[in-house]
Coordinates of C-alpha atoms in Angstrom, one line a residue:
Chain A
M4 CA -5.0 -17.9 -50.4
E5 CA -5.5 -18.5 -46.7
K6 CA -2.1 -17.2 -45.8
K7 CA -2.9 -13.9 -47.6
Y8 CA -6.0 -13.4 -45.4
E9 CA -4.2 -14.5 -42.3
D10 CA -1.5 -12.0 -42.9
E11 CA -4.1 -9.2 -43.5
V12 CA -6.0 -10.1 -40.3
Q13 CA -2.7 -9.9 -38.3
L14 CA -1.8 -6.6 -39.9
L15 CA -5.3 -5.1 -39.3
Q16 CA -5.2 -6.2 -35.6
K17 CA -1.9 -4.4 -35.2
E18 CA -3.2 -1.3 -36.9
I19 CA -6.3 -1.3 -34.7
E20 CA -4.2 -1.6 -31.6
M21 CA -2.1 1.4 -32.7
L22 CA -5.1 3.5 -33.6
E23 CA -6.8 2.7 -30.3
A24 CA -3.6 3.8 -28.4
E25 CA -3.4 6.9 -30.5
R26 CA -7.1 7.8 -29.8
E27 CA -6.5 7.2 -26.1
E28 CA -3.4 9.4 -26.0
T29 CA -4.9 12.2 -28.0
L30 CA -8.0 12.3 -25.7
R31 CA -5.8 12.2 -22.7
S32 CA -3.7 15.1 -24.0
I33 CA -6.7 17.2 -24.6
F34 CA -7.7 16.9 -21.0
I35 CA -4.2 17.4 -19.6
E36 CA -3.8 20.6 -21.5
H37 CA -7.3 22.1 -21.4
G38 CA -8.9 20.2 -18.6
D39 CA -10.0 23.1 -16.4
R40 CA -11.6 25.0 -19.2
L41 CA -13.3 21.9 -20.6
Q42 CA -14.7 21.0 -17.2
Q43 CA -16.3 24.4 -17.0
E44 CA -17.9 24.2 -20.4
L45 CA -19.1 20.6 -19.9
K46 CA -20.7 21.6 -16.5
S47 CA -22.9 24.1 -18.3
F48 CA -23.6 21.5 -20.9
F49 CA -24.8 19.1 -18.2
E50 CA -27.4 21.7 -17.1
E51 CA -28.5 22.1 -20.8
L52 CA -28.9 18.3 -21.0
E53 CA -31.5 18.3 -18.2
G54 CA -33.9 19.8 -20.7
D55 CA -33.1 17.6 -23.7
G56 CA -34.6 14.2 -23.0
E57 CA -33.1 12.2 -25.8
Q58 CA -29.6 13.6 -25.5
K59 CA -29.7 13.0 -21.8
H60 CA -30.3 9.3 -22.3
A61 CA -27.4 8.9 -24.7
L62 CA -24.8 10.6 -22.5
S63 CA -26.2 10.2 -19.0
K64 CA -24.3 7.0 -18.4
L65 CA -21.0 8.8 -19.1
I66 CA -22.0 11.7 -17.0
T67 CA -23.0 9.5 -14.0
Q68 CA -19.7 7.7 -14.3
I69 CA -17.8 11.0 -14.3
R70 CA -19.8 12.3 -11.2
D71 CA -19.0 9.0 -9.4
L72 CA -15.4 9.2 -10.3
E73 CA -15.1 12.7 -9.0
K74 CA -16.7 11.8 -5.8
D75 CA -14.4 8.9 -5.4
L76 CA -11.3 11.0 -6.1
R77 CA -12.4 13.5 -3.4
R78 CA -12.5 10.6 -1.0
Q79 CA -9.1 9.2 -2.0
T80 CA -7.5 12.7 -1.7
E81 CA -9.0 13.2 1.8
I82 CA -7.9 9.8 3.2
N83 CA -4.6 9.6 1.5
G84 CA -3.6 13.1 2.5
I85 CA -2.2 13.7 -1.0
T86 CA -3.7 16.1 -3.5
L87 CA -2.8 15.4 -7.2
N88 CA -3.1 18.5 -9.3
E89 CA -1.4 17.1 -12.5
C90 CA -1.4 13.5 -13.7
F91 CA 0.1 12.3 -16.9
V92 CA 0.0 8.6 -17.7
K93 CA 1.6 7.2 -20.9
T94 CA 1.6 3.5 -21.8
L95 CA 5.1 3.0 -23.4
N96 CA 4.6 -0.5 -24.6
K97 CA 2.0 -3.1 -24.0
S98 CA 1.9 -6.8 -24.8
E99 CA -0.3 -9.6 -23.7
R100 CA 1.5 -10.1 -20.4
R101 CA 3.7 -7.1 -20.0
Q102 CA 3.0 -3.4 -19.7
V103 CA 5.3 -0.4 -19.1
Q104 CA 3.8 3.0 -18.1
Q105 CA 5.3 6.3 -17.6
V106 CA 3.6 8.5 -14.9
R107 CA 4.2 12.1 -14.1
L108 CA 2.5 13.6 -11.1
A109 CA 2.5 17.0 -9.4
G110 CA 0.6 18.0 -6.3
H111 CA 0.9 18.7 -2.6
C112 CA 0.8 17.1 0.8
G113 CA -0.3 19.8 3.2
L114 CA 2.0 22.7 2.4
L115 CA 4.7 20.6 0.8
L116 CA 4.8 20.6 -3.0
F117 CA 6.1 17.7 -5.1
Q118 CA 6.7 16.6 -8.6
V119 CA 7.2 12.9 -9.2
E120 CA 8.0 11.1 -12.4
F121 CA 8.4 7.3 -12.6
A122 CA 8.1 4.3 -14.8
V123 CA 6.2 1.2 -13.7
T124 CA 6.4 -2.2 -15.3
E125 CA 3.7 -4.8 -14.8
I126 CA 4.1 -8.5 -15.7
Q127 CA 1.2 -11.0 -15.6
E128 CA 2.6 -14.3 -14.3
G129 CA -0.2 -16.7 -14.1
K130 CA -2.7 -15.4 -11.6
A131 CA -0.2 -13.0 -10.0
L132 CA 0.5 -9.5 -11.2
L133 CA 4.1 -8.5 -10.6
R134 CA 4.6 -4.7 -10.4
R135 CA 7.9 -2.8 -10.1
I136 CA 9.1 0.7 -10.3
T137 CA 12.0 1.0 -12.8
E138 CA 12.7 4.7 -12.7
L139 CA 12.0 7.4 -10.2
N140 CA 12.7 11.1 -10.2
I141 CA 11.5 13.4 -7.4
V142 CA 11.5 17.1 -7.1
V143 CA 10.5 18.9 -3.9
D144 CA 10.4 22.5 -3.2
G145 CA 10.6 24.6 -0.2
A146 CA 12.9 25.7 2.7
E147 CA 11.4 22.9 4.9
F148 CA 13.2 20.4 2.7
K149 CA 16.8 20.8 3.8
D150 CA 16.8 17.8 6.0
F151 CA 14.6 16.0 3.5
S152 CA 16.9 16.1 0.4
A153 CA 19.2 13.3 1.6
F154 CA 16.2 11.1 2.1
V155 CA 14.9 12.0 -1.3
S156 CA 18.2 11.0 -3.1
R157 CA 18.2 7.7 -1.2
V158 CA 14.6 7.0 -2.1
E159 CA 15.3 7.8 -5.8
D160 CA 18.2 5.3 -5.8
T161 CA 16.1 2.5 -4.2
K162 CA 13.0 3.4 -6.3
D163 CA 10.9 3.3 -3.1
L164 CA 7.9 5.4 -4.3
L165 CA 5.6 4.2 -1.5
L166 CA 8.2 5.0 1.2
F167 CA 8.5 8.5 -0.3
F168 CA 4.8 9.3 0.0
R169 CA 4.5 7.7 3.5
T170 CA 7.4 9.8 4.7
L171 CA 6.1 12.9 3.0
R172 CA 2.8 12.6 4.9
T173 CA 4.6 12.2 8.3
F174 CA 7.0 15.1 7.4
S175 CA 4.1 17.3 6.4
E176 CA 2.3 16.6 9.6
R177 CA 5.4 17.5 11.6
C178 CA 5.9 20.7 9.6
E179 CA 2.3 21.7 10.3
E180 CA 2.8 20.9 14.0
R181 CA 5.9 23.0 14.1
Q182 CA 4.1 25.9 12.5
R183 CA 1.2 25.6 15.0
T184 CA 3.7 25.5 17.9
F185 CA 5.5 28.5 16.6
Q186 CA 2.4 30.4 16.1
H187 CA 1.2 29.5 19.6
F188 CA 4.4 30.8 21.1
Q189 CA 4.3 33.9 19.0
S190 CA 0.8 34.7 20.2
C191 CA 1.8 33.9 23.8
L192 CA 4.8 36.3 23.6
G193 CA 2.6 39.0 22.0
E194 CA 0.1 38.8 25.0
R195 CA 2.9 38.9 27.6
R196 CA 4.4 42.0 26.0
S197 CA 1.1 43.9 26.0
C198 CA 0.4 42.8 29.6
N199 CA 3.8 44.2 30.7
L200 CA 3.0 47.5 28.9
I201 CA -0.2 47.8 30.8
K202 CA 1.5 47.2 34.1
L203 CA 4.0 50.0 33.4
Chain B
M18 CA 3.8 -44.9 -74.1
D19 CA 5.6 -41.9 -75.6
D20 CA 6.4 -38.7 -73.6
L21 CA 3.5 -36.7 -74.8
T22 CA 1.0 -39.3 -73.9
Q23 CA 2.7 -39.8 -70.5
Q24 CA 2.4 -36.0 -69.8
G25 CA -1.2 -36.1 -70.7
V26 CA -2.0 -39.0 -68.4
L27 CA 0.0 -37.5 -65.5
G28 CA -1.7 -34.2 -66.1
H29 CA -5.0 -35.8 -66.0
L30 CA -4.2 -37.7 -62.8
M31 CA -3.0 -34.5 -61.1
A32 CA -6.2 -32.7 -62.0
L33 CA -8.2 -35.6 -60.6
E34 CA -6.1 -35.4 -57.4
R35 CA -6.7 -31.7 -57.0
G36 CA -10.4 -32.1 -57.5
G37 CA -10.4 -34.9 -55.0
L38 CA -8.6 -32.8 -52.4
A39 CA -11.1 -30.0 -52.7
R40 CA -14.0 -32.4 -52.2
Q41 CA -12.2 -34.2 -49.3
D42 CA -11.5 -30.9 -47.4
P43 CA -14.6 -28.8 -46.9
H44 CA -13.0 -27.5 -43.7
Q45 CA -10.4 -25.6 -45.7
S46 CA -13.0 -23.6 -47.5
E47 CA -15.0 -23.0 -44.3
K48 CA -11.8 -21.7 -42.6
L49 CA -11.1 -19.4 -45.6
E50 CA -14.6 -18.0 -45.4
M51 CA -14.3 -17.2 -41.7
L52 CA -11.0 -15.5 -42.4
I53 CA -12.5 -13.3 -45.1
V54 CA -15.4 -12.3 -42.8
T55 CA -12.9 -11.5 -40.0
A56 CA -10.8 -9.4 -42.4
V57 CA -13.8 -7.4 -43.6
T58 CA -15.0 -6.8 -40.0
L59 CA -11.6 -5.6 -39.0
R60 CA -11.2 -3.4 -42.0
T61 CA -14.4 -1.7 -41.1
K62 CA -13.3 -1.2 -37.5
R63 CA -9.9 0.1 -38.6
D64 CA -11.5 2.6 -40.9
Q65 CA -13.9 3.7 -38.2
L66 CA -11.0 4.2 -35.8
K67 CA -9.1 6.2 -38.3
R68 CA -12.0 8.6 -38.7
Q69 CA -12.4 8.9 -35.0
V70 CA -8.8 9.7 -34.5
E71 CA -9.0 12.4 -37.2
D72 CA -12.1 13.9 -35.6
I73 CA -10.4 14.0 -32.2
K74 CA -7.4 15.7 -33.7
I75 CA -9.6 18.3 -35.3
L76 CA -11.4 18.8 -32.0
K77 CA -8.0 19.2 -30.2
D78 CA -7.0 22.0 -32.7
K79 CA -10.3 23.7 -32.2
I80 CA -9.9 23.7 -28.5
K81 CA -6.3 24.9 -28.7
S82 CA -7.3 27.9 -30.9
G83 CA -10.0 28.7 -28.4
L84 CA -13.0 28.3 -30.6
P85 CA -16.3 27.8 -28.8
L86 CA -17.3 24.2 -28.7
D87 CA -21.0 24.3 -29.5
D88 CA -20.9 25.3 -33.1
D89 CA -19.7 22.1 -34.6
D90 CA -20.7 20.6 -37.9
E91 CA -20.2 17.0 -36.9
G92 CA -23.1 17.2 -34.5
P93 CA -22.9 18.1 -30.8
A94 CA -23.5 14.6 -29.5
E95 CA -20.3 13.1 -30.9
L96 CA -18.2 16.0 -29.8
Q97 CA -19.5 16.0 -26.3
R98 CA -19.1 12.2 -26.1
S99 CA -15.4 12.5 -27.0
L100 CA -14.8 15.2 -24.5
L101 CA -16.7 13.4 -21.7
T102 CA -14.7 10.2 -22.6
A103 CA -11.5 12.2 -22.3
W104 CA -12.6 13.6 -18.9
R105 CA -13.5 10.1 -17.7
M106 CA -10.1 8.9 -18.8
Q107 CA -8.3 11.6 -17.0
L108 CA -10.3 10.8 -13.8
K109 CA -9.5 7.2 -14.1
D110 CA -5.8 8.0 -14.5
L111 CA -5.9 10.0 -11.3
Q112 CA -7.5 7.1 -9.5
H113 CA -4.8 4.8 -10.8
A114 CA -2.1 7.2 -9.7
H115 CA -3.5 7.3 -6.2
H116 CA -3.4 3.5 -6.3
L117 CA 0.2 3.4 -7.5
I118 CA 1.5 5.7 -4.9
G119 CA 0.2 3.4 -2.2
G120 CA -3.1 5.0 -1.4
Y121 CA -5.7 3.2 0.6
D122 CA -8.1 2.7 -2.3
V123 CA -11.0 3.5 0.0
V124 CA -14.4 2.3 -1.2
E125 CA -17.8 2.8 0.4
C126 CA -19.8 -0.4 0.7
K127 CA -23.3 -1.3 1.9
E128 CA -24.7 2.2 1.1
G129 CA -22.1 4.0 3.2
R130 CA -22.6 1.8 6.2
S131 CA -19.1 0.3 5.8
V132 CA -15.8 1.2 4.2
C133 CA -13.2 -1.0 2.6
V134 CA -9.5 -0.1 2.6
C135 CA -6.4 -1.7 1.0
F136 CA -2.9 -1.6 2.5
H137 CA -0.4 -1.8 -0.3
T138 CA 3.2 -2.8 0.6
A139 CA 6.3 -2.4 -1.4
F140 CA 10.1 -2.5 -0.8
E141 CA 12.7 -0.8 -3.0
G142 CA 10.3 -0.4 -5.9
V143 CA 8.9 -3.9 -5.8
Y144 CA 5.2 -4.1 -5.0
L145 CA 4.6 -6.9 -2.5
D146 CA 1.5 -8.1 -0.7
T147 CA -1.8 -6.2 -0.4
Y148 CA -3.9 -6.5 2.7
N149 CA -7.6 -5.6 3.0
M150 CA -9.9 -4.5 5.7
E151 CA -13.6 -3.7 6.0
L152 CA -14.7 -1.3 8.7
D153 CA -18.3 -0.9 9.9
M154 CA -19.0 2.9 10.3
T155 CA -22.6 2.8 11.6
R156 CA -22.2 4.0 15.2
T157 CA -18.6 3.6 16.2
V158 CA -15.8 2.5 13.9
Q159 CA -15.4 -1.3 14.1
I160 CA -13.3 -3.7 12.1
S161 CA -15.5 -6.3 10.6
R162 CA -13.3 -8.2 8.3
H163 CA -9.6 -8.2 7.5
N164 CA -6.7 -10.3 6.4
I165 CA -4.0 -8.7 8.4
P166 CA -1.4 -11.3 9.6
P167 CA -1.9 -12.3 13.2
S168 CA 1.7 -11.3 14.1
I169 CA 0.7 -7.6 13.7
P170 CA -0.8 -6.1 16.9
L171 CA -4.0 -5.0 15.3
E172 CA -6.0 -4.9 18.5
R173 CA -3.5 -2.5 20.1
F174 CA -3.5 -0.1 17.1
A175 CA -7.3 -0.1 17.0
K176 CA -7.4 0.6 20.7
Q177 CA -5.0 3.5 20.3
N178 CA -6.4 5.3 17.4
L179 CA -9.4 3.8 15.7
Q180 CA -12.1 6.0 17.3
K181 CA -10.3 9.3 17.6
D182 CA -7.9 9.4 14.7
F183 CA -8.8 7.2 11.8
K184 CA -6.0 8.4 9.5
A185 CA -3.4 7.8 12.2
F186 CA -4.7 4.3 12.6
L187 CA -4.3 3.7 8.9
E188 CA -0.8 5.2 8.9
T189 CA 0.4 3.1 11.8
L190 CA -1.0 -0.1 10.3
S191 CA 0.5 0.8 6.9
Q192 CA 3.9 1.5 8.3
N193 CA 4.0 -1.8 10.2
L194 CA 2.7 -3.8 7.3
N195 CA 5.3 -2.2 5.0
A196 CA 8.1 -2.8 7.5
L197 CA 7.0 -6.5 7.8
A198 CA 6.9 -6.8 4.0
A199 CA 10.4 -5.1 3.7
R200 CA 11.9 -7.5 6.3
K201 CA 10.3 -10.5 4.5
Q202 CA 11.6 -9.3 1.2
Q203 CA 15.1 -8.8 2.5
L204 CA 15.1 -12.4 3.7
S205 CA 13.9 -13.6 0.3
L206 CA 16.6 -11.5 -1.4
I207 CA 19.3 -12.9 0.9
K208 CA 18.3 -16.4 -0.1
E209 CA 18.2 -15.4 -3.8
L210 CA 21.3 -13.3 -4.1
V211 CA 23.6 -14.4 -1.4
G212 CA 23.6 -18.2 -1.6
S213 CA 26.7 -18.6 0.5
V214 CA 25.0 -17.2 3.6
E215 CA 22.7 -19.6 5.4
V216 CA 19.6 -18.3 7.2
M217 CA 19.6 -20.2 10.5
E218 CA 16.6 -18.7 12.0
S219 CA 13.8 -16.3 11.2
N220 CA 10.2 -16.0 12.4
Q221 CA 6.8 -14.9 11.2
L222 CA 7.3 -11.3 12.2
C223 CA 10.8 -11.5 10.7
N224 CA 12.0 -9.5 13.7
T225 CA 14.9 -11.9 14.5
L226 CA 17.2 -13.1 11.9
V227 CA 20.2 -15.3 12.5
L228 CA 22.6 -15.6 9.6
M229 CA 25.6 -18.0 9.2
C230 CA 28.5 -16.6 7.2
K231 CA 31.9 -17.9 6.4
A232 CA 34.7 -15.4 6.9
Q233 CA 37.2 -15.1 4.1
G234 CA 40.6 -16.3 5.2
E235 CA 42.7 -19.3 5.8
T236 CA 40.3 -21.0 8.2
F237 CA 36.9 -19.8 6.8
A238 CA 35.7 -19.3 10.3
V239 CA 32.0 -19.5 10.9
V240 CA 30.4 -16.2 11.9
L241 CA 26.9 -16.0 13.3
C242 CA 25.1 -12.7 12.8
T243 CA 22.0 -12.1 14.9
L244 CA 19.9 -9.2 13.7
Q245 CA 17.1 -8.0 16.0
Y246 CA 14.4 -5.7 14.8
R247 CA 12.9 -4.4 18.0
D248 CA 11.1 -1.5 16.3
L249 CA 8.4 -3.3 14.3
A250 CA 7.7 -0.2 12.3
H251 CA 11.1 -0.2 10.8
Y252 CA 12.9 -2.3 8.2
L253 CA 16.4 -2.0 9.7
P254 CA 17.6 -3.8 12.8
T255 CA 18.0 -2.1 16.1
H256 CA 20.5 -4.6 17.5
V257 CA 23.2 -6.6 15.8
C258 CA 25.3 -9.2 17.4
I259 CA 28.4 -10.8 15.8
E260 CA 29.6 -14.1 17.2
S261 CA 32.4 -16.4 15.9
E262 CA 34.3 -19.4 17.0
D263 CA 37.4 -17.2 16.2
E264 CA 37.1 -14.6 19.0
T265 CA 39.6 -12.2 17.5
L266 CA 37.4 -12.0 14.4
S267 CA 34.3 -10.6 16.1
E268 CA 36.5 -7.9 17.7
S269 CA 38.3 -6.9 14.6
E270 CA 38.0 -3.5 12.9
Q271 CA 36.6 -5.2 9.8
W272 CA 33.7 -6.8 11.6
K273 CA 33.0 -3.7 13.6
K274 CA 32.5 -2.1 10.2
N275 CA 30.3 -5.0 9.1
R276 CA 28.2 -4.6 12.2
A277 CA 27.6 -1.0 11.3
L278 CA 26.7 -2.0 7.7
F279 CA 24.0 -4.2 9.1
L280 CA 22.6 -1.4 11.2
E281 CA 22.6 1.1 8.3
S282 CA 21.6 -0.8 5.2
P283 CA 19.1 -3.6 4.2
A284 CA 20.5 -7.0 5.2
H285 CA 20.9 -8.3 1.6
M286 CA 22.8 -5.1 0.6
A287 CA 25.0 -5.4 3.7
L288 CA 25.9 -9.0 2.8
L289 CA 26.6 -8.2 -0.8
T290 CA 28.9 -5.4 0.2
M291 CA 30.7 -7.7 2.6
K292 CA 31.2 -10.2 -0.1
R293 CA 32.4 -7.6 -2.5
M294 CA 34.9 -6.3 0.1
G295 CA 36.2 -9.8 0.6
S296 CA 35.0 -10.0 4.2
I297 CA 32.9 -13.1 3.7
V298 CA 32.7 -15.9 1.2

């Protein structure tokens, strides 16, 4: 008798886990595919809520959380120097102590565009959380990247995600510096030419 | 006694036994009751989730087909709640992504008067130590608390950049901390993966490494490799010195190549390659 219920409880717990994961994934996919449009619609909805007292109370906590998260993200983007335009996170498998996630990101650092896809495994060992990148694919675009591509292959082999982004930042700064220097010389040359014309 | 009577008596005794068990073990029935309650609660939760997942799928199809979102029969509140939850989830994912790619996880504390940053370190995909710092932002930028190891010249970096270029300060510190973590990790990997090589000397900054190897050959000559990392922002050595009791060895072509290996690849990889090529034991 007991066994029958024990089995049912176990089965139900597994079902609930799966359904929660499904709910999470479907919600995520809605935002990944239609995020921009939804944000617009929800913004106008926020204004509507200002009037409706009861509704406001029910959803205001969520709205405050969203506003705070957006503010925080602007801060992270500014200080990290990396803008993420697309972010796709999928939990591949999850157990009590182990989790594998697949992450796909697209964005830019200065004028340099990138697309990164990686898998990250986390294992809880006592108090410590061990985290490791197990797969890494990087795509970068642009003429500036000729000297960069050897570095990118090496970083993919060694799975050094953090090194890639640190180097990307430095590289981006140098590219911008080069551009500024180039523009400076261009404008200098331009002035000199017009000066010579006047002399003649 | 004949068989029938025996069965009757045994049967009676067994019934008495069963009855006795039931009386003796009220815990069993309590446990059973709890299980039943749990099962019922979980069943309700499962059914609720099933409905939610269905509703969200319907919502998704509606959005896909471009229908306006306010004329919904399930009630606007639930719909908006799902969407807002989805938005929040996406924002949290972005936050998590910034964290994973080694961002500074900057957080405002004390109503904006101070700022906390994290320095994440990793080497070859393995995330290592995280260091923290709190900076007071009221008049000038001042470091109030931190757990940066003393071997890192924090004062010098602060003097160079803290006031005029905050991002450069963070970059420099991050680079140095990552290089330190990388050197420490290489040391740990040498001990783990290349047991035959003995680490004679290393220090807190891990900027000097002396390794004792045994060359493959008749005499198994001892070779001392000194790796010096004079650029603290880098995880590869700047100077490599090979010494051996057998003088011809350190001048050989093979060991010139080995020296180059040390300069171009992480120490543990260089040693593993040397082992594979039959250069060392």
